[in-house]
Tab-separated table of C-alpha atoms in Angstrom:
chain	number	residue	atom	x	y	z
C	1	UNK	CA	98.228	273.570	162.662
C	2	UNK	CA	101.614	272.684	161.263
C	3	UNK	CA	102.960	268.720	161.408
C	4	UNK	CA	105.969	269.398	160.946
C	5	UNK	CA	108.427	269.947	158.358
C	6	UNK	CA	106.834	269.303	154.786
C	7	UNK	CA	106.900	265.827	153.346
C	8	UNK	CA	105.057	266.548	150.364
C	9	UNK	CA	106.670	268.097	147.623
C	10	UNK	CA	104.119	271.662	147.868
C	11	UNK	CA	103.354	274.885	150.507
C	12	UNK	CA	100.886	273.785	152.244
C	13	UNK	CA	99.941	274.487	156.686
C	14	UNK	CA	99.346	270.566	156.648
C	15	UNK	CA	101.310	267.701	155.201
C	16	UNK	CA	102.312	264.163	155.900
C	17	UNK	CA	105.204	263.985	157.480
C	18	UNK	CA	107.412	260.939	157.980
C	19	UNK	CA	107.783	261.960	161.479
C	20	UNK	CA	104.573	262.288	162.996
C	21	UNK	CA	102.300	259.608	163.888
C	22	UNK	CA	98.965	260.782	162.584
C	23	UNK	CA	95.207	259.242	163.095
C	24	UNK	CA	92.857	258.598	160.212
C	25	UNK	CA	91.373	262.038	160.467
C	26	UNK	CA	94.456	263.639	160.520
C	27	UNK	CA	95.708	261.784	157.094
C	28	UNK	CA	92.583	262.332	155.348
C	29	UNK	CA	92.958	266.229	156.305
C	30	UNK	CA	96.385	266.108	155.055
C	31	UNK	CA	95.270	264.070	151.874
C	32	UNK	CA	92.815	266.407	151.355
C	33	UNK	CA	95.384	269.335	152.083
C	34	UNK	CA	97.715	268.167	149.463
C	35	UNK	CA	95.106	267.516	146.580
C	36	UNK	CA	93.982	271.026	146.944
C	37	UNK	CA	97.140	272.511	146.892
C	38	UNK	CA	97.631	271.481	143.125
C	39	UNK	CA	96.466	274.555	140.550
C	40	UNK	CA	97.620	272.773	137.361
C	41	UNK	CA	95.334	269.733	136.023
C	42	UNK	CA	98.395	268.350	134.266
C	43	UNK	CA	100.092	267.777	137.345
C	44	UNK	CA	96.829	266.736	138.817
C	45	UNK	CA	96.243	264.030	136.293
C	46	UNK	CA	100.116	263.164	136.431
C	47	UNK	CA	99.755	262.858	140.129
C	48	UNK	CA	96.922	260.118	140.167
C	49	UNK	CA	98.654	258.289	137.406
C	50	UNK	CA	102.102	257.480	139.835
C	51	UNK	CA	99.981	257.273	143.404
C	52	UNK	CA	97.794	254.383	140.955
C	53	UNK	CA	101.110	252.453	140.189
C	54	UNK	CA	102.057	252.709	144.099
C	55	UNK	CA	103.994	254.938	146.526
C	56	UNK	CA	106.150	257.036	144.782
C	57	UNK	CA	109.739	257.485	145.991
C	58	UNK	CA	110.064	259.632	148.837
C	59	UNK	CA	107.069	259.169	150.119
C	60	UNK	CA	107.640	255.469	151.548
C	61	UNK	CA	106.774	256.289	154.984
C	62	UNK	CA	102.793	256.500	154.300
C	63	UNK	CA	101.284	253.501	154.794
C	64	UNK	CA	99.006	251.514	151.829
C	65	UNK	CA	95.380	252.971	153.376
C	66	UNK	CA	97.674	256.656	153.834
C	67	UNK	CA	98.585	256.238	150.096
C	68	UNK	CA	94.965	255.590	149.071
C	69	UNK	CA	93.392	258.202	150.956
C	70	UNK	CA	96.270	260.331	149.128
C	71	UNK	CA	95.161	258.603	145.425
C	72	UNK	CA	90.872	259.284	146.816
C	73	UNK	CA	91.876	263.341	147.778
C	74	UNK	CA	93.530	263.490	144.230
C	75	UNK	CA	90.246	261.994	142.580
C	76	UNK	CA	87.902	264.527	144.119
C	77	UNK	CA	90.069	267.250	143.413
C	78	UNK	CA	90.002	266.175	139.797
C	79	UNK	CA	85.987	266.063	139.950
C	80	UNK	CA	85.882	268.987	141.811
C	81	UNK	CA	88.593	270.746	139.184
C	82	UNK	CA	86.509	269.560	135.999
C	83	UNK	CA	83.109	270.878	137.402
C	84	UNK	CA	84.508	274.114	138.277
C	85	UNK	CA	85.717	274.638	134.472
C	86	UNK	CA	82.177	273.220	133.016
C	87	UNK	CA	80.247	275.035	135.515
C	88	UNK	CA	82.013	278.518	133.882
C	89	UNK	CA	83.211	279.092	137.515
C	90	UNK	CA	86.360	278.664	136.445
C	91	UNK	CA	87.701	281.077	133.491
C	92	UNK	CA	90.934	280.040	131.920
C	93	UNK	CA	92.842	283.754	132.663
C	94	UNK	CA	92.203	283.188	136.264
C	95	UNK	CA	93.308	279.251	135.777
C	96	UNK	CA	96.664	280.198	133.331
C	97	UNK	CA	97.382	282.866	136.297
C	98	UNK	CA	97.201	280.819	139.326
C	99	UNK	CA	99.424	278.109	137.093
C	100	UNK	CA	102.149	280.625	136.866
C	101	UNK	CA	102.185	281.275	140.335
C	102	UNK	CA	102.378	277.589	141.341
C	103	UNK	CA	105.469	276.989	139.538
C	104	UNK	CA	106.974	279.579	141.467
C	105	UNK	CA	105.891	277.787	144.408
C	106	UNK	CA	107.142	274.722	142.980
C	107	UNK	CA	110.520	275.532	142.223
C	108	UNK	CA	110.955	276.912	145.818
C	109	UNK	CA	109.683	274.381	147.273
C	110	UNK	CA	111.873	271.877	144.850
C	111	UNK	CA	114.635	274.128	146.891
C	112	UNK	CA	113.234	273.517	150.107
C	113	UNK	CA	113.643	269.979	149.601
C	114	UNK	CA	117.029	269.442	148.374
C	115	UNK	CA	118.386	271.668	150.757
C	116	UNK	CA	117.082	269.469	153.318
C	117	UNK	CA	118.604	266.006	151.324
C	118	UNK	CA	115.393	265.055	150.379
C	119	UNK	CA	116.167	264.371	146.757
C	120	UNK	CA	113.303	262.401	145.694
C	121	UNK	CA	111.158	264.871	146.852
C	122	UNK	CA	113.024	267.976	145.352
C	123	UNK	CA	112.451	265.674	141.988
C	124	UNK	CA	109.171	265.368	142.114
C	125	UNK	CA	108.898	269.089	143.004
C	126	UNK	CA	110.584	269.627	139.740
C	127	UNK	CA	108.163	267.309	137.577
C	128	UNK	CA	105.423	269.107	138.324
C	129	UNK	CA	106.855	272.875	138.124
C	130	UNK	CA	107.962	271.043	134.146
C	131	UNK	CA	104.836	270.082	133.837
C	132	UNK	CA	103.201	273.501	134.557
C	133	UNK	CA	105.463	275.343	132.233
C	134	UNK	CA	104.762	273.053	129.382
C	135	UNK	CA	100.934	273.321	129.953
C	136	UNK	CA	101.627	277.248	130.420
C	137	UNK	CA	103.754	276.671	126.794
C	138	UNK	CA	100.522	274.713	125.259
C	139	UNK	CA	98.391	277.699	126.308
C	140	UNK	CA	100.367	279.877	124.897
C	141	UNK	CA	100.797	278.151	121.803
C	142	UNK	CA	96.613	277.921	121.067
């Protein structure tokens, strides 16, 4: 079900929002929610990088455990990410393809968020739609 308007810069049924008081189930589902939302492993590995130097801006109402569980869902989608490309399970036409489509998603969602004033978020909805078209650029380039 829905919490509420999205607090997390992605499309996704389930987010954190600043609004809703949520219990430790609840944030790991939405952890978990958010993690799998990301398609590129750029912005996957760009991702852990700023949740491991703190809460990023915009995202100040999560608490410190809410902000690990975040960092955690963002590890284990990385694991789970890795194995699917070593296992062969995942091919990189299928990976380059669902990359293109998430910057798409990105940008609207980027959007989304400034529309509503929420220009950190909006931001950080940008970074990662850059950082998809400059791994879609890379791919291109090899």
């Amino acid at each position: 079900a829905p919490l509420g308007a999205p607090s997390l810069p992605l499309s996704a049924d389930e987010t954190l929002d600043a609004s809703v008081e949520l219990d430790e189930p609840e944030v790991e589902d939405a952890a978990t929610t958010y993690a799998e939302a990301i398609i590129s492993y750029n912005v996957l590995e760009w991702e852990i990088q700023i949740w491991t130097q703190g809460i990023p801006k915009g995202f100040e109402h999560l608490s410190a455990e809410d902000a690990q569980q975040l960092l955690s869902a963002l590890e284990v989608r990385k694991a789970v990410m890795t194995a699917s490309v070593s296992s062969g399970q995942l091919d990189m036409p299928s990976y380059l393809q669902s990359v293109r489509q998430a910057i798409d998603k990105e940008k609207a969602s980027a959007q989304q968020h400034k529309a509503s004033g929420r220009t950190s978020l909006a931001l950080h909805a940008m970074r990662r739609a850059k950082l998809m078209s400059d791994e879609m650029t890379e791919a291109a380039a090899t």
